[in-house]
CSV table of C-alpha atoms in Angstrom, one decimal:
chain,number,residue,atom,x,y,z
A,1,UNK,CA,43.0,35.9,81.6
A,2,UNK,CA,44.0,39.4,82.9
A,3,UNK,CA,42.0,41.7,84.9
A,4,UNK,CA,41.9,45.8,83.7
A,5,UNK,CA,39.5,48.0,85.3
A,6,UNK,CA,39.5,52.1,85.0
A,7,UNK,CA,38.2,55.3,85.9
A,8,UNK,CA,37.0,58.4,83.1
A,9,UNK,CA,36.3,61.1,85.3
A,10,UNK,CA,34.5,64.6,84.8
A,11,UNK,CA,36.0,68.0,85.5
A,12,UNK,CA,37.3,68.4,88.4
A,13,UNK,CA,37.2,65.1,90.0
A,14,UNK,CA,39.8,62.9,90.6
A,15,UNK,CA,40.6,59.6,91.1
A,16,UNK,CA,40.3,58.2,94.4
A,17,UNK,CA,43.2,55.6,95.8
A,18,UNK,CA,41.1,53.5,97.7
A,19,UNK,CA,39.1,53.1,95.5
A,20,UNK,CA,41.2,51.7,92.5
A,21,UNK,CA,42.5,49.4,95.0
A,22,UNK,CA,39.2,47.8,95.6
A,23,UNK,CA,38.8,47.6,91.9
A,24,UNK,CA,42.0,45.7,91.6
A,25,UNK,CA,41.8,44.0,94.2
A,26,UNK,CA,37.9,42.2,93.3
A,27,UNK,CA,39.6,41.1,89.9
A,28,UNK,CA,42.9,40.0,91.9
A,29,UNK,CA,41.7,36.2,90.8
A,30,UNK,CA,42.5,37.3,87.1
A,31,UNK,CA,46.1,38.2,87.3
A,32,UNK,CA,47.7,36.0,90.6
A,33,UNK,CA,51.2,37.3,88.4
A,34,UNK,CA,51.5,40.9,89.3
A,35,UNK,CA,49.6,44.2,89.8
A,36,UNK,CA,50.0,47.3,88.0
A,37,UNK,CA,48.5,50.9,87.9
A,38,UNK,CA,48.5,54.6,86.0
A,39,UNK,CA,47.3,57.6,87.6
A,40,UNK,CA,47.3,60.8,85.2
A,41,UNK,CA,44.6,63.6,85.9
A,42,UNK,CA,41.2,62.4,85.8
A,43,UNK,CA,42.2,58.9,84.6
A,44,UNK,CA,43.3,55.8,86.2
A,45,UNK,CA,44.1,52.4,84.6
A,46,UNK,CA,44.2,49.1,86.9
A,47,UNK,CA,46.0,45.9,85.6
A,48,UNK,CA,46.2,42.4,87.0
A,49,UNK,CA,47.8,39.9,85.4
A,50,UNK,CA,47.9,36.6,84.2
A,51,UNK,CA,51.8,35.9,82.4
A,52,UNK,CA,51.6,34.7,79.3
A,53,UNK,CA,53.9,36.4,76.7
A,54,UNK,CA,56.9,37.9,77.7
A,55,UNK,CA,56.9,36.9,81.2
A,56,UNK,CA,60.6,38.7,81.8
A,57,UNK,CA,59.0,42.9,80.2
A,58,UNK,CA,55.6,42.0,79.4
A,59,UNK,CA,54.3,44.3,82.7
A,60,UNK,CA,51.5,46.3,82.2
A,61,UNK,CA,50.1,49.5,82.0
A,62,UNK,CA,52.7,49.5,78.5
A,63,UNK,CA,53.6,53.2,77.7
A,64,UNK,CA,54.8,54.6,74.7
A,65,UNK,CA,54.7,58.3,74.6
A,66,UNK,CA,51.7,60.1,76.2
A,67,UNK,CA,49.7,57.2,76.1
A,68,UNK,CA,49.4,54.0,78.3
A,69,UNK,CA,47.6,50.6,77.6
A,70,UNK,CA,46.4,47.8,80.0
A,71,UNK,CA,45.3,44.7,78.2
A,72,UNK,CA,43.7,41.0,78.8
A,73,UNK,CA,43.4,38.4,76.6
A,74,UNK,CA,46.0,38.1,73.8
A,75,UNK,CA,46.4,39.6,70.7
A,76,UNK,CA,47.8,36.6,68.6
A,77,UNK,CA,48.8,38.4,65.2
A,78,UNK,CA,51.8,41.1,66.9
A,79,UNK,CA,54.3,39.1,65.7
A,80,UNK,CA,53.3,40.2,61.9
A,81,UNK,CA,51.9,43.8,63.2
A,82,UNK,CA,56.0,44.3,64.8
A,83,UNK,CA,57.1,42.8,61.5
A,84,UNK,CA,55.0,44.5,59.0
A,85,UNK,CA,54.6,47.9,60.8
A,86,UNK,CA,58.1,48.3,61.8
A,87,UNK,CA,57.4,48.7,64.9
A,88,UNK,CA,60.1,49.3,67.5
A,89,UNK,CA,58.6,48.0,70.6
A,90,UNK,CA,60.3,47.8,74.0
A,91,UNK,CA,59.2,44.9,74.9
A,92,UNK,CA,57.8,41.5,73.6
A,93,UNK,CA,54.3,41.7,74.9
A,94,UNK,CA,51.5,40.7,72.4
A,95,UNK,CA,49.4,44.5,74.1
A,96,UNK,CA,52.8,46.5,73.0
A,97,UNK,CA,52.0,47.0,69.1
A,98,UNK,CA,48.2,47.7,69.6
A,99,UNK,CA,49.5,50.9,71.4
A,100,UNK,CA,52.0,51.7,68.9
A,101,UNK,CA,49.2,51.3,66.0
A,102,UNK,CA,47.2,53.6,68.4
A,103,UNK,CA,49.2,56.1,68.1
A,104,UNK,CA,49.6,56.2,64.1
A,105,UNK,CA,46.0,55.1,63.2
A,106,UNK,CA,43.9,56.8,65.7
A,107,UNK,CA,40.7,54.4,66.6
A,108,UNK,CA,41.1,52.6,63.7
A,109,UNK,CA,44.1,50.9,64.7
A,110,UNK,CA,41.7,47.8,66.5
A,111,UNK,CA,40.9,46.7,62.5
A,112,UNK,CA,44.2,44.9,62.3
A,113,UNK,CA,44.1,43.1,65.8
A,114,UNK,CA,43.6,39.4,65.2
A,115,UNK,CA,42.7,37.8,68.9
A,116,UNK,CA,40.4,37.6,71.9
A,117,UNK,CA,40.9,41.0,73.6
A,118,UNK,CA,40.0,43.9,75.5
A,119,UNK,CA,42.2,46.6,75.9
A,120,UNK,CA,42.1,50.3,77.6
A,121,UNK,CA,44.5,52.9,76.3
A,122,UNK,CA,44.6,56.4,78.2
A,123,UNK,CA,46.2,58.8,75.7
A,124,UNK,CA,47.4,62.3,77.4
A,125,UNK,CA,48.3,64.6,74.4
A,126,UNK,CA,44.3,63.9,72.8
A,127,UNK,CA,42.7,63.5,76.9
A,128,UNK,CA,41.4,60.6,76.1
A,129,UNK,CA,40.1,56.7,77.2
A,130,UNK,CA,40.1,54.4,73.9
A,131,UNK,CA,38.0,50.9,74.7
A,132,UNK,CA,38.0,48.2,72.5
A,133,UNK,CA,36.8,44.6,72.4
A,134,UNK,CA,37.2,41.7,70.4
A,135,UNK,CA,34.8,41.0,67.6
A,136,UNK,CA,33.9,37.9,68.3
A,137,UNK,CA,33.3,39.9,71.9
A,138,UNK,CA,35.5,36.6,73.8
A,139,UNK,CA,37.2,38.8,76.2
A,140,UNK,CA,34.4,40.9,78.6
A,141,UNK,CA,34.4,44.5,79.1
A,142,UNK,CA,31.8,46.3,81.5
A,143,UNK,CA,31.2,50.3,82.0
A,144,UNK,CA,29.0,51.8,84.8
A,145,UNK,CA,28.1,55.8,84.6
A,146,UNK,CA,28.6,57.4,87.6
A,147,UNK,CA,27.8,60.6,89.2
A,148,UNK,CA,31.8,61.3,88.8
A,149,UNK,CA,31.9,59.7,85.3
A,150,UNK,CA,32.6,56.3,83.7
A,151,UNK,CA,34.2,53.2,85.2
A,152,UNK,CA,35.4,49.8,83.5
A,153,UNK,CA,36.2,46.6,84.3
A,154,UNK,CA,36.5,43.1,83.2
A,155,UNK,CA,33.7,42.3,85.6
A,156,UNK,CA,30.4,43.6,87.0
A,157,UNK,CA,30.8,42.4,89.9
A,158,UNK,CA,34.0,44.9,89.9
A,159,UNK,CA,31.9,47.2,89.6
A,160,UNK,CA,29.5,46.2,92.3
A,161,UNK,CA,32.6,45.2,95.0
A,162,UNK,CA,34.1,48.8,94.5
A,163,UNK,CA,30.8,50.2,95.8
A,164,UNK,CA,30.7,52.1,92.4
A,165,UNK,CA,27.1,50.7,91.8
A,166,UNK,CA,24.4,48.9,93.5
A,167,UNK,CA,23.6,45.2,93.1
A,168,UNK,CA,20.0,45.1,91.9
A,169,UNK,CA,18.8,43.2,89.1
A,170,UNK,CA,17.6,44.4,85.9
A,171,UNK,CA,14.2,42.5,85.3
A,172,UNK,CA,13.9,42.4,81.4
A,173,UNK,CA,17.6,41.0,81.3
A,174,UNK,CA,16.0,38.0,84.2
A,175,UNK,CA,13.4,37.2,81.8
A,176,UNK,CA,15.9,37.1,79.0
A,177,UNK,CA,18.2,34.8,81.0
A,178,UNK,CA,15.2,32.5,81.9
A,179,UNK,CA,13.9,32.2,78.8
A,180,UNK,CA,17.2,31.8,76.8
A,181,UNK,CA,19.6,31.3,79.7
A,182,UNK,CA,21.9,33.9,79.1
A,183,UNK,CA,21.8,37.5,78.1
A,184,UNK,CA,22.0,39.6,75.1
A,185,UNK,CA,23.4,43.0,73.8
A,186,UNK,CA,24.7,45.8,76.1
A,187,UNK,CA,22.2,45.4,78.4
A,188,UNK,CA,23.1,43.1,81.7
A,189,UNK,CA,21.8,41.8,84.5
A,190,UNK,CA,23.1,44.2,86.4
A,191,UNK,CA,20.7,47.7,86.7
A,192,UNK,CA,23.4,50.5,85.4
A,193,UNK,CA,26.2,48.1,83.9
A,194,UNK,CA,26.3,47.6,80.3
A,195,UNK,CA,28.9,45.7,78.0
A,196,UNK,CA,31.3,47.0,75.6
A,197,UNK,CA,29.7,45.5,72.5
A,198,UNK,CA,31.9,43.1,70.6
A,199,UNK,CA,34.1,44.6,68.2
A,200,UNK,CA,33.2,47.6,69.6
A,201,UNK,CA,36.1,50.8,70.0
A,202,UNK,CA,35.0,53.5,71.8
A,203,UNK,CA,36.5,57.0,72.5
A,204,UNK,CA,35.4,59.0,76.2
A,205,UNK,CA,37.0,61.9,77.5
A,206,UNK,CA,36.0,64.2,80.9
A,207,UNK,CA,33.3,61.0,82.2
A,208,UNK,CA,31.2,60.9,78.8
A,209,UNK,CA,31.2,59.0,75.2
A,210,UNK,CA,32.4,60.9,72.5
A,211,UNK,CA,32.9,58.3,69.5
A,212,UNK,CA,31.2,54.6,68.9
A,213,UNK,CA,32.6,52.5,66.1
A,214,UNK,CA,31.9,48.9,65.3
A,215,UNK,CA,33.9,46.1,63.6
A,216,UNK,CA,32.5,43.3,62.4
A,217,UNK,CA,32.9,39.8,63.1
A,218,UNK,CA,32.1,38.4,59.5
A,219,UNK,CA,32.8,39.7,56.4
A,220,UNK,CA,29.5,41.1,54.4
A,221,UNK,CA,28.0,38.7,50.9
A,222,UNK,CA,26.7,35.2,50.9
A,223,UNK,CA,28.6,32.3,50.7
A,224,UNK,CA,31.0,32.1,48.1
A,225,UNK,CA,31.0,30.3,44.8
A,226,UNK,CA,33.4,27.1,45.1
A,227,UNK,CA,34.2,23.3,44.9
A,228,UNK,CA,34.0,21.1,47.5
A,229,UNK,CA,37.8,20.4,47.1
A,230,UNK,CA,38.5,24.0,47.3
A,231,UNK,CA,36.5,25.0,49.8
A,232,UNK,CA,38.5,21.8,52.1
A,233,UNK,CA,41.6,23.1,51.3
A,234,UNK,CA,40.9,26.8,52.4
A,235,UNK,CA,39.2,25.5,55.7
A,236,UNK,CA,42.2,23.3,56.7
A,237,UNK,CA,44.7,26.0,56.1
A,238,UNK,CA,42.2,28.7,58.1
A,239,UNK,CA,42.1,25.9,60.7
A,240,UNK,CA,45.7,25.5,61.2
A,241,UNK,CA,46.7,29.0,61.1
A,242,UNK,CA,43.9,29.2,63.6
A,243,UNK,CA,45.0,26.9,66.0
A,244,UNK,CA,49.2,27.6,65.7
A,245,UNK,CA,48.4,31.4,66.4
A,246,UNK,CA,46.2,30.3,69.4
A,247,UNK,CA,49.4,28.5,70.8
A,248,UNK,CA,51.8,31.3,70.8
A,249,UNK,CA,52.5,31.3,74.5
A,250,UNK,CA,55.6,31.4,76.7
A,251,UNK,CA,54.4,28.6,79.2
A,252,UNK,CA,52.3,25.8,79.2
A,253,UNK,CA,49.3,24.8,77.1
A,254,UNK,CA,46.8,22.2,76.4
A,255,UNK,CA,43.4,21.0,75.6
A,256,UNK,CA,40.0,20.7,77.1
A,257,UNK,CA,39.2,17.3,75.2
A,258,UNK,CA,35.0,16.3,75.7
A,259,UNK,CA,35.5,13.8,72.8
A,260,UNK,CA,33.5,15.3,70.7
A,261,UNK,CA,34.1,16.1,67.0
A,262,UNK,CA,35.4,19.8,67.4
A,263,UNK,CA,37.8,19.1,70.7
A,264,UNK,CA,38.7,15.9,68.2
A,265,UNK,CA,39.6,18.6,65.4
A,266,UNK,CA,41.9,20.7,67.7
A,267,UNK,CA,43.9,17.5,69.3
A,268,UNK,CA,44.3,16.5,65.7
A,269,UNK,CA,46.0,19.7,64.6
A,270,UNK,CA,47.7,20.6,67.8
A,271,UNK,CA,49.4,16.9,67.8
A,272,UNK,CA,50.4,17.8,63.8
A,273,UNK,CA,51.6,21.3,65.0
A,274,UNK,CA,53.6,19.7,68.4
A,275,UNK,CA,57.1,18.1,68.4
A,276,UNK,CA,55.7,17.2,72.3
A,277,UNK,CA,53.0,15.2,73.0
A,278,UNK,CA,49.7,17.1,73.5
A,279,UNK,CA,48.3,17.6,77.3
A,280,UNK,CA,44.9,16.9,77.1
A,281,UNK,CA,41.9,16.8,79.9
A,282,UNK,CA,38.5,15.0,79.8
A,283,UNK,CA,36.2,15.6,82.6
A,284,UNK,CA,33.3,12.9,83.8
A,285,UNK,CA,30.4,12.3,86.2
A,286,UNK,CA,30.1,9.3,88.6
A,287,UNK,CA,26.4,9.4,88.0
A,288,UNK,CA,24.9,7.0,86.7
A,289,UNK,CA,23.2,7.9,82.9
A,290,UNK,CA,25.2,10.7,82.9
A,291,UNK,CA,26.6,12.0,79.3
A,292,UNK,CA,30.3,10.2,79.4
A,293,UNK,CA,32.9,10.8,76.8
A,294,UNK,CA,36.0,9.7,78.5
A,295,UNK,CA,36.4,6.5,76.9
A,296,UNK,CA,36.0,8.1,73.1
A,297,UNK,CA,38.1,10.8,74.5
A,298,UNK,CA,41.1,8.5,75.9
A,299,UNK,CA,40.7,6.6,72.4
A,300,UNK,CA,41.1,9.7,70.4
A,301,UNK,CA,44.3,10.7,72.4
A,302,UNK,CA,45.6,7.0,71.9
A,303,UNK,CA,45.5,7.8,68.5
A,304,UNK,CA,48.1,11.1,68.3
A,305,UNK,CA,49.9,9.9,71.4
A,306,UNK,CA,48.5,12.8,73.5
A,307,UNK,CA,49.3,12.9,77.3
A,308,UNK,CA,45.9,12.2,78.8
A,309,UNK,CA,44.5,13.3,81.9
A,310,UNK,CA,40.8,11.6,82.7
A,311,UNK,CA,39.0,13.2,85.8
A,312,UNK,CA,35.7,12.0,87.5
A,313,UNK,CA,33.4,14.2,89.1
A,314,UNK,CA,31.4,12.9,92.1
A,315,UNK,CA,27.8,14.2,92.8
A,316,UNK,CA,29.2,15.3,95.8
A,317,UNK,CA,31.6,17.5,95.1
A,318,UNK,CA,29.3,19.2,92.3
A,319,UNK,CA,27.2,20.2,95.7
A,320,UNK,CA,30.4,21.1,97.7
A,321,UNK,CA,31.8,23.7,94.8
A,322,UNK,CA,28.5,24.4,93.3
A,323,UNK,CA,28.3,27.6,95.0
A,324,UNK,CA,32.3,28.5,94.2
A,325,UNK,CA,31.1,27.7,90.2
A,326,UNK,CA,28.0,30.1,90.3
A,327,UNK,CA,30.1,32.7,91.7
A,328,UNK,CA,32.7,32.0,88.9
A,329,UNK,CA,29.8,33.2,86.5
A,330,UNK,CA,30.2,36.8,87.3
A,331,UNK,CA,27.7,37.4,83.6
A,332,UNK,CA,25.3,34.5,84.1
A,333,UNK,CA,24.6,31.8,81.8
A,334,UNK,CA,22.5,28.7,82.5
A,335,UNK,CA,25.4,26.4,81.1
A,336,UNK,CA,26.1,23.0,83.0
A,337,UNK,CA,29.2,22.6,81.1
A,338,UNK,CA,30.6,25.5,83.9
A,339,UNK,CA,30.5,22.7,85.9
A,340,UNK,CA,32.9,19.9,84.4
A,341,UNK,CA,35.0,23.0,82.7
A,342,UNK,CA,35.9,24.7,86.9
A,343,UNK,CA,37.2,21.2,87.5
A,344,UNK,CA,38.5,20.3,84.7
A,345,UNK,CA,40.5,24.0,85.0
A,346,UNK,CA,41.0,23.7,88.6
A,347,UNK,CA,43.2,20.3,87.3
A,348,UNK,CA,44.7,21.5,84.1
A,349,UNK,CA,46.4,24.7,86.5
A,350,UNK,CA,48.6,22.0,88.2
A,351,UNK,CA,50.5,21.5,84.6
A,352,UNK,CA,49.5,24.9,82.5
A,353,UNK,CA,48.2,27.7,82.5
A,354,UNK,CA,46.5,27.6,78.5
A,355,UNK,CA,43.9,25.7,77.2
A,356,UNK,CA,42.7,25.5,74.0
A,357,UNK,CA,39.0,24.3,73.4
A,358,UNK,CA,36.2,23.3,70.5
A,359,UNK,CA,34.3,25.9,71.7
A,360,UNK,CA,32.6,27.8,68.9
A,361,UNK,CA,32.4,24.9,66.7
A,362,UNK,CA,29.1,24.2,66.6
A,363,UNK,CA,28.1,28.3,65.7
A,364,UNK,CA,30.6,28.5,63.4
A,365,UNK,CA,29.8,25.5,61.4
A,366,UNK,CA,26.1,24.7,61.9
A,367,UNK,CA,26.6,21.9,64.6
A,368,UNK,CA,22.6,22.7,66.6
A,369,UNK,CA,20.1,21.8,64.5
A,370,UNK,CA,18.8,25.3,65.2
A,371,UNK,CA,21.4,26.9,63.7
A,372,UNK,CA,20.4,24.9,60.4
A,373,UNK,CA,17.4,25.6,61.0
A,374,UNK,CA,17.7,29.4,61.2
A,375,UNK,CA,19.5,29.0,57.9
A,376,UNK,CA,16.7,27.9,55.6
A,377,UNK,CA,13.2,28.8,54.5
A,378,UNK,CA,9.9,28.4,56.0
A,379,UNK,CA,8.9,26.6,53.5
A,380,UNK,CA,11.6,24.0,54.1
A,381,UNK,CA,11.1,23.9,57.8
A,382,UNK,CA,13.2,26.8,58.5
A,383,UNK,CA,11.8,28.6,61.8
A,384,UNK,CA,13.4,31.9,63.8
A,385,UNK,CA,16.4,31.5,66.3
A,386,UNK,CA,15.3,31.1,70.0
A,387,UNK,CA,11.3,31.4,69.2
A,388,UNK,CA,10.4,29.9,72.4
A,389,UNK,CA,11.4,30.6,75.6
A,390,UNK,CA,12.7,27.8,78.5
A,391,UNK,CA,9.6,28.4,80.6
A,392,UNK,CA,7.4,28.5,77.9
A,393,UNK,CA,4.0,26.4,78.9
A,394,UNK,CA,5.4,25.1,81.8
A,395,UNK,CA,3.1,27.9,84.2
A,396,UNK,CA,5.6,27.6,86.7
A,397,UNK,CA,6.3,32.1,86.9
A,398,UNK,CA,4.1,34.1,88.4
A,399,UNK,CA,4.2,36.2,85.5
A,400,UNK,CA,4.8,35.1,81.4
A,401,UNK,CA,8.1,37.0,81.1
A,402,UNK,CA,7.7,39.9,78.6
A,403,UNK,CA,10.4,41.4,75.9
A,404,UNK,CA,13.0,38.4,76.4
A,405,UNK,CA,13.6,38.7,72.5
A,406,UNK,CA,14.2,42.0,72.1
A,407,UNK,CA,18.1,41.7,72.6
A,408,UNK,CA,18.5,38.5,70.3
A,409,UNK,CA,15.9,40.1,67.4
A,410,UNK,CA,18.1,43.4,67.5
């Protein structure tokens, strides 16, 4: 987890010092491992980072040519982009052959990157700021207009620390976060931030947008035609290459394990893919009736010979932090998991700095029953994603909230 952040600038302006100080400086938390810049014109790229890959040249901004990059998150395929492209990269960073590609394939070198990223290249020769996201939109990216142009960072609240815009709430994003606790689209929370859409690569020059293009997550068509055999066999090896490609690091990993089946899936395959025993970490509450899966979870490392690392969670500590957690939530989401994940993260950093997860699972394969649900006819009890709101009939607002499915329906 890097930090980037960036100014666009108009005409005439340039960017200011102070300025791109506070911007790195509000995502220091995001890179403790160095701090890096690039000043050229009306452009400035900010890096913090977070070593991962090539911990000895993997410094960013990367530059190759007139153009420079600042990255976070990882781009897991550049082994087979060096390989296949013949690249001749300076360094070994995963961010080094996206800028490369840049540079032959003009915007549509983001269709090859497989990974969770978002990365900002500033090329010189064309004067221009390239954005793109992942398309499965993991990795955050936020841009705020400005009477100067357009700044970017992996946070709002970047934004709002910098002083490059005002901290006041946008109320149809509050209803949509009551109603379906979280947010939706490239609208925010946050009155004049928006999101870089997933898989979304845009091109700005001089402080305005001149190209928008969009990859998609899934492939287009139904389901395919196949056996149940086949279609086993195709989601193990998808699974596996999934999960090696997702441990390419150059320090420590290991595993958020709840115990549940799709946690249970990644131990599995991470204890078939390891030589070394697995480092996995449960989280629990010492309250009682709370949801508790360490004992499945400490049975379920047993089983692959996983190093295991069981934590409880008092009620009072969830008090003492709870205000340290919020703040963690810089794009809010009314999730309680955020609480067992910041300690079971503030733990897991004493032994590495990667964790896998079975996060995802349950979109990706139909695990809520609403997904299912979503999936068949009316006439077979099928019924629209999120048709009811949280506060729906409870008459606790002072007002029904309004328009909280636009972003979802879009």
């Amino acid at each position: 987890m890097c930090g980037i952040a960036g100014l666009i600038l108009k005409p005439g302006a340039t960017p200011d010092a102070a300025l791109l100080q506070r911007l790195i400086g509000a995502l220091a938390h995001r890179g403790p491992d160095g701090a890096g810049h690039h000043v050229a014109g009306q452009v400035a790229l900010a890096h913090n980072r977070l070593a991962i890959i090539d911990l000895a040249t993997g410094d960013q901004p990367l530059f190759a040519g007139p153009a420079a990059l600042v990255g976070n998150g990882e781009v897991y395929n550049y082994r087979e982009l060096r390989e296949e492209n013949q690249l001749g990269c300076a360094t070994g960073s995963d961010c080094e052959p996206p800028l490369h590609l840049y540079r032959r394939d003009g915007l549509g070198f983001a269709d090859r990157l497989r990974g969770m990223y978002a990365l900002a290249i500033h090329d010189r020769a064309a004067r221009q700021v390239v954005l793109t996201r992942d398309p499965f939109g993991i990795k955050p990216l936020y841009l705020a207009e400005t009477s100067e142009g357009i700044a970017f960072a992996s946070e709002a609240q970047a934004l709002i620390g910098a002083g490059l815009v005002a901290p006041r709430i946008r109320a149809e994003s509050r209803a949509e976060l009551l109603q379906m606790q979280f947010t939706t689209g490239a609208e925010t929370i946050f009155e004049g931030i928006t999101r870089l859409l997933p898989g979304e690569t845009v091109a700005i020059s001089e402080g305005r947008v001149l190209e928008r293009r969009r990859r998609a997550a899934l492939p287009e068509g139904g389901p395919v035609a196949t056996t149940e055999e086949a279609a086993l066999a195709a989601f193990d090896a998808a699974f596996q290459s999934s999960v090696d490609l997702h441990q390419r690091s150059d320090v420590p990993y290991g595993l958020f394990l709840s115990g549940g089946t799709d946690s249970a899936a990644v131990l599995a395959m991470m204890a078939r893919l390891n030589d070394s025993p697995v480092r996995a970490y449960t989280a629990g509450f010492d309250v009682a009736g709370a949801a508790d899966e360490r004992e499945r979870a400490a049975t379920l490392a047993q089983a692959v010979g996983a190093r295991h690392e069981s934590i409880t969670v008092s009620e009072a500590e969830v008090w003492r932090h709870l205000p340290e957690i919020v703040a963690a939530m810089d794009d809010p989401a009314a999730d309680y998991a955020i609480i067992p994940t910041w300690f079971l993260a503030r733990r897991a950093r004493q032994e590495v700095k990667v964790v896998l997860s079975g996060e995802g699972g349950d979109e990706l394969l139909g695990g809520y029953g609403r997904y299912r649900a979503a999936m068949r006819p009316w006439w077979l009890g099928g019924k629209a994603l999120r048709s009811r709101g949280a506060f729906d009939r409870l008459e606790v607002l002072r007002a029904p909230p309004t328009g909280w499915r636009d972003g979802i329906a879009a």
